[in-house]
DNA sequence: TGGACAGGCAAGTGGCTGCTTGCCTATAGT
DNA sequence: ACTATAGGCAAGCAGCCACTTGCCTGTCCA
């Protein structure tokens, strides 16, 4: 799961899904190319999304020929509390 | 910084420093071999500590021929809030 | 001053990872 | 049925990363 966060492109994908949840692959491709100047191909982004889904950070929902990607931040919460000692307030 | 967390050995090192702060390289080597069954060599662990230090997660303090490693959890706090939307209570 | 201990630097190597390339499946519109 | 769109699968390649190996510097103790 930590490895899923290690890649900058994947973090940008999470940023995009945070800003606008439920985007399709092609939408994310366009967003990354336009807003972030990323030159990643469709396959590259698709594979990144696979990694994020395998890590549980992204859940997908199919509707016809579209596949919508939704962010799931639940796995993110305990990963840092491991070393912060479960102090929620900081 | 995320890449620093991507390696399991480095996460174990942070675990060790959380449990007992200010350990030397040789102490950490012994701990990892004994408690975690890690077969990492001294150089490997030294390089991991370098990565953690470069990421700002570990600060070092020299005292004679000893070098003590201290964990710094401050960089950990904002990294997840990026996607959690700064909700401290969860 | 010499030896043991704690740590560092640099080159080399194997495996993993991210990306590309090429082709394929499935749905929507006409 | 035909075409365009949205997405998937698999092989191959290049770069990076973790690890090893070998040697070196600096510090404590007798």
Short mmCIF file of C-alpha atoms (C1' of nucleotides) in Angstrom, two decimals:
data_model
loop_
_atom_site.label_atom_id
_atom_site.label_comp_id
_atom_site.label_asym_id
_atom_site.label_seq_id
_atom_site.Cartn_x
_atom_site.Cartn_y
_atom_site.Cartn_z
CA UNK A 1 0.00 0.00 0.00
CA UNK A 2 2.88 2.32 0.77
CA UNK A 3 4.34 1.45 -2.58
CA UNK A 4 1.16 2.71 -4.19
CA UNK A 5 1.87 6.14 -2.74
CA UNK A 6 5.50 6.09 -3.78
CA UNK A 7 4.82 7.16 -7.35
CA UNK A 8 4.18 10.84 -8.09
CA UNK A 9 1.74 10.09 -10.89
CA UNK A 10 -0.37 7.97 -8.57
CA UNK A 11 -0.41 10.75 -5.99
CA UNK A 12 -1.59 13.17 -8.67
CA UNK A 13 -4.32 10.69 -9.56
CA UNK A 14 -5.44 10.71 -5.94
CA UNK A 15 -5.37 14.50 -6.02
CA UNK A 16 -7.60 14.47 -9.07
CA UNK A 17 -10.03 12.02 -7.54
CA UNK A 18 -10.09 14.07 -4.37
CA UNK A 19 -11.04 17.14 -6.35
CA UNK A 20 -13.50 15.34 -8.61
CA UNK A 21 -14.52 11.86 -7.60
CA UNK A 22 -15.79 9.22 -9.97
CA UNK A 23 -13.82 10.05 -13.09
CA UNK A 24 -13.27 7.66 -15.93
CA UNK A 25 -9.90 6.64 -17.28
CA UNK A 26 -10.12 9.01 -20.23
CA UNK A 27 -11.17 11.89 -18.04
CA UNK A 28 -8.18 11.31 -15.80
CA UNK A 29 -5.92 11.10 -18.82
CA UNK A 30 -7.17 14.46 -20.02
CA UNK A 31 -6.88 16.03 -16.61
CA UNK A 32 -3.34 14.86 -16.10
CA UNK A 33 -2.26 16.05 -19.51
CA UNK A 34 -3.97 19.42 -19.19
CA UNK A 35 -3.61 20.43 -15.58
CA UNK A 36 -0.46 18.63 -14.55
CA UNK A 37 1.40 18.53 -17.83
CA UNK A 38 1.81 14.83 -17.46
CA UNK A 39 2.75 13.02 -20.62
CA UNK A 40 1.63 9.63 -19.40
CA UNK A 41 -0.12 7.42 -21.88
CA UNK A 42 -3.49 5.80 -21.35
CA UNK A 43 -1.95 2.44 -20.50
CA UNK A 44 0.43 3.96 -18.02
CA UNK A 45 -2.43 5.65 -16.18
CA UNK A 46 -4.53 2.53 -16.38
CA UNK A 47 -1.77 0.54 -14.76
CA UNK A 48 -1.38 3.18 -12.08
CA UNK A 49 -5.09 2.95 -11.36
CA UNK A 50 -4.74 -0.81 -11.12
CA UNK A 51 -2.07 -0.36 -8.49
CA UNK A 52 -4.22 2.09 -6.58
CA UNK A 53 -7.15 -0.29 -6.76
CA UNK A 54 -5.03 -3.20 -5.58
CA UNK A 55 -3.94 -1.03 -2.67
CA UNK A 56 -7.57 -0.34 -1.81
CA UNK A 57 -7.19 3.39 -2.35
CA UNK A 58 -9.45 3.39 -5.39
CA UNK A 59 -12.66 1.48 -5.95
CA UNK A 60 -14.17 1.16 -9.40
CA UNK A 61 -17.73 0.98 -10.63
CA UNK A 62 -18.69 -0.08 -14.11
CA UNK A 63 -21.57 1.44 -15.97
CA UNK A 64 -21.86 0.31 -19.54
CA UNK A 65 -18.60 0.95 -21.29
CA UNK A 66 -17.54 3.43 -18.66
CA UNK A 67 -15.55 2.65 -15.58
CA UNK A 68 -15.69 5.22 -12.82
CA UNK A 69 -12.93 5.51 -10.28
CA UNK A 70 -13.70 6.51 -6.72
CA UNK A 71 -11.15 7.33 -4.08
CA UNK A 72 -11.26 5.53 -0.75
CA UNK A 73 -9.25 7.26 1.93
CA UNK A 74 -9.95 4.73 4.67
CA UNK A 75 -6.72 2.79 4.16
CA UNK A 76 -4.81 6.05 4.53
CA UNK A 77 -5.84 6.74 8.08
CA UNK A 78 -3.99 4.03 10.02
CA UNK A 79 -0.79 4.09 8.00
CA UNK A 80 0.68 7.12 9.64
CA UNK A 81 -0.90 6.62 13.04
CA UNK A 82 1.46 3.66 13.23
CA UNK A 83 4.26 6.06 14.08
CA UNK A 84 2.29 8.99 15.39
CA UNK A 85 1.05 6.87 18.25
CA UNK A 86 -2.65 7.22 17.45
CA UNK A 87 -2.84 10.83 18.51
CA UNK A 88 -5.62 12.05 16.27
CA UNK A 89 -5.45 15.69 17.27
CA UNK A 90 -1.77 15.97 16.51
CA UNK B 1 9.46 11.22 1.12
CA UNK B 2 6.78 8.76 0.14
CA UNK B 3 9.45 6.63 -1.42
CA UNK B 4 11.15 6.46 1.96
CA UNK B 5 8.05 4.76 3.34
CA UNK B 6 7.76 2.39 0.41
CA UNK B 7 10.35 -0.05 1.72
CA UNK B 8 9.35 -2.53 4.44
CA UNK B 9 12.78 -2.47 6.05
CA UNK B 10 12.61 1.28 6.43
CA UNK B 11 9.17 1.03 8.01
CA UNK B 12 10.53 -1.50 10.47
CA UNK B 13 13.35 0.90 11.24
CA UNK B 14 10.78 3.58 12.03
CA UNK B 15 8.97 1.06 14.21
CA UNK B 16 12.17 0.39 16.09
CA UNK B 17 12.92 4.06 16.55
CA UNK B 18 9.37 4.63 17.71
CA UNK B 19 9.77 1.98 20.34
CA UNK B 20 13.26 3.03 21.34
CA UNK B 21 14.50 6.35 20.08
CA UNK B 22 18.12 7.28 19.63
CA UNK B 23 19.61 3.96 18.64
CA UNK B 24 22.91 3.53 16.88
CA UNK B 25 23.42 1.74 13.61
CA UNK B 26 24.71 -1.40 15.30
CA UNK B 27 21.85 -1.44 17.76
CA UNK B 28 19.36 -1.23 14.95
CA UNK B 29 21.19 -4.00 13.11
CA UNK B 30 20.90 -6.25 16.13
CA UNK B 31 17.26 -5.37 16.71
CA UNK B 32 16.28 -6.09 13.15
CA UNK B 33 18.11 -9.39 13.11
CA UNK B 34 16.75 -10.52 16.46
CA UNK B 35 13.20 -9.22 16.62
CA UNK B 36 12.23 -9.03 12.99
CA UNK B 37 14.32 -11.82 11.53
CA UNK B 38 15.75 -9.41 9.02
CA UNK B 39 18.90 -10.57 7.31
CA UNK B 40 19.93 -7.13 6.17
CA UNK B 41 23.59 -6.29 6.36
CA UNK B 42 25.03 -3.28 8.13
CA UNK B 43 25.50 -1.39 4.87
CA UNK B 44 21.97 -2.08 3.77
CA UNK B 45 20.58 -0.67 6.99
CA UNK B 46 22.97 2.25 6.84
CA UNK B 47 21.71 3.11 3.39
CA UNK B 48 18.13 2.81 4.55
CA UNK B 49 18.88 5.21 7.37
CA UNK B 50 20.41 7.58 4.86
CA UNK B 51 17.19 7.52 2.88
CA UNK B 52 15.14 8.13 5.99
CA UNK B 53 17.39 10.99 6.95
CA UNK B 54 17.17 12.50 3.49
CA UNK B 55 13.39 12.28 3.81
CA UNK B 56 13.54 14.13 7.10
CA UNK B 57 12.02 11.24 9.01
CA UNK B 58 15.23 10.57 10.93
CA UNK B 59 17.64 13.07 12.41
CA UNK B 60 21.09 12.00 13.54
CA UNK B 61 23.32 13.15 16.33
CA UNK B 62 26.98 12.27 16.58
CA UNK B 63 28.69 11.64 19.86
CA UNK B 64 32.22 10.42 19.55
CA UNK B 65 32.27 7.36 17.40
CA UNK B 66 28.57 6.76 17.91
CA UNK B 67 25.80 8.09 15.73
CA UNK B 68 22.36 8.13 17.28
CA UNK B 69 19.26 8.07 15.15
CA UNK B 70 16.14 9.88 16.24
CA UNK B 71 12.77 9.66 14.57
CA UNK B 72 10.97 12.80 13.50
CA UNK B 73 7.32 12.27 12.81
CA UNK B 74 6.55 15.83 11.80
CA UNK B 75 6.87 15.19 8.07
CA UNK B 76 4.37 12.36 8.42
CA UNK B 77 1.48 14.50 9.53
CA UNK B 78 0.66 16.47 6.38
CA UNK B 79 1.26 13.69 3.90
CA UNK B 80 -2.04 11.96 4.42
CA UNK B 81 -4.05 15.05 5.27
CA UNK B 82 -3.49 15.91 1.61
CA UNK B 83 -6.26 13.47 0.71
CA UNK B 84 -8.13 13.32 3.98
CA UNK B 85 -8.99 16.98 3.69
CA UNK B 86 -7.42 18.02 7.00
CA UNK B 87 -10.06 16.34 9.10
CA UNK B 88 -8.06 15.53 12.21
CA UNK B 89 -10.73 13.59 14.03
CA UNK B 90 -11.42 11.27 11.10
"C1'" DT C 1 51.03 3.91 19.40
"C1'" DG C 2 48.65 -0.09 17.98
"C1'" DG C 3 44.37 -2.64 17.84
"C1'" DA C 4 39.35 -3.08 18.20
"C1'" DC C 5 35.08 -0.85 17.42
"C1'" DA C 6 31.60 2.29 14.98
"C1'" DG C 7 30.68 4.04 10.80
"C1'" DG C 8 31.35 5.75 5.74
"C1'" DC C 9 32.27 5.74 0.56
"C1'" DA C 10 32.08 3.80 -3.97
"C1'" DA C 11 31.54 0.41 -7.59
"C1'" DG C 12 28.96 -3.48 -9.29
"C1'" DT C 13 24.84 -6.51 -9.77
"C1'" DG C 14 20.00 -8.66 -9.77
"C1'" DG C 15 15.34 -7.85 -9.43
"C1'" DC C 16 11.58 -4.87 -9.47
"C1'" DT C 17 8.84 -1.07 -11.72
"C1'" DG C 18 7.08 2.05 -14.79
"C1'" DC C 19 6.33 2.65 -19.51
"C1'" DT C 20 5.66 1.44 -24.27
"C1'" DT C 21 3.89 -1.35 -28.04
"C1'" DG C 22 0.58 -4.21 -30.22
"C1'" DC C 23 -3.52 -6.43 -30.29
"C1'" DC C 24 -8.04 -7.63 -28.26
"C1'" DT C 25 -12.96 -7.27 -25.93
"C1'" DA C 26 -17.13 -4.81 -25.05
"C1'" DT C 27 -20.52 -1.13 -25.35
"C1'" DA C 28 -23.06 2.83 -27.85
"C1'" DG C 29 -24.73 5.04 -31.92
"C1'" DT C 30 -26.35 4.93 -36.78
"C1'" DA D 1 -23.99 -4.93 -39.37
"C1'" DC D 2 -20.50 -1.38 -39.15
"C1'" DT D 3 -17.87 2.12 -36.87
"C1'" DA D 4 -16.22 4.70 -33.03
"C1'" DT D 5 -15.46 4.85 -28.20
"C1'" DA D 6 -13.84 3.07 -23.56
"C1'" DG D 7 -11.11 -0.07 -21.66
"C1'" DG D 8 -8.13 -4.53 -21.05
"C1'" DC D 9 -4.23 -8.04 -21.60
"C1'" DA D 10 0.42 -9.39 -22.37
"C1'" DA D 11 5.13 -9.10 -23.86
"C1'" DG D 12 9.30 -6.44 -23.99
"C1'" DC D 13 12.48 -2.77 -22.58
"C1'" DA D 14 14.94 0.87 -19.79
"C1'" DG D 15 15.82 2.89 -15.49
"C1'" DC D 16 15.88 2.63 -10.67
"C1'" DC D 17 16.51 0.52 -6.17
"C1'" DA D 18 18.07 -2.45 -2.74
"C1'" DC D 19 21.84 -5.13 -1.66
"C1'" DT D 20 26.51 -6.78 -1.69
"C1'" DT D 21 31.52 -6.34 -1.76
"C1'" DG D 22 35.78 -4.16 -0.76
"C1'" DC D 23 38.25 -0.75 1.25
"C1'" DC D 24 38.75 3.50 4.04
"C1'" DT D 25 38.19 7.10 8.01
"C1'" DG D 26 37.62 8.25 12.70
"C1'" DT D 27 37.25 7.19 17.77
"C1'" DC D 28 38.00 4.69 22.29
"C1'" DC D 29 41.03 1.84 25.20
"C1'" DA D 30 45.25 -0.37 26.80
#
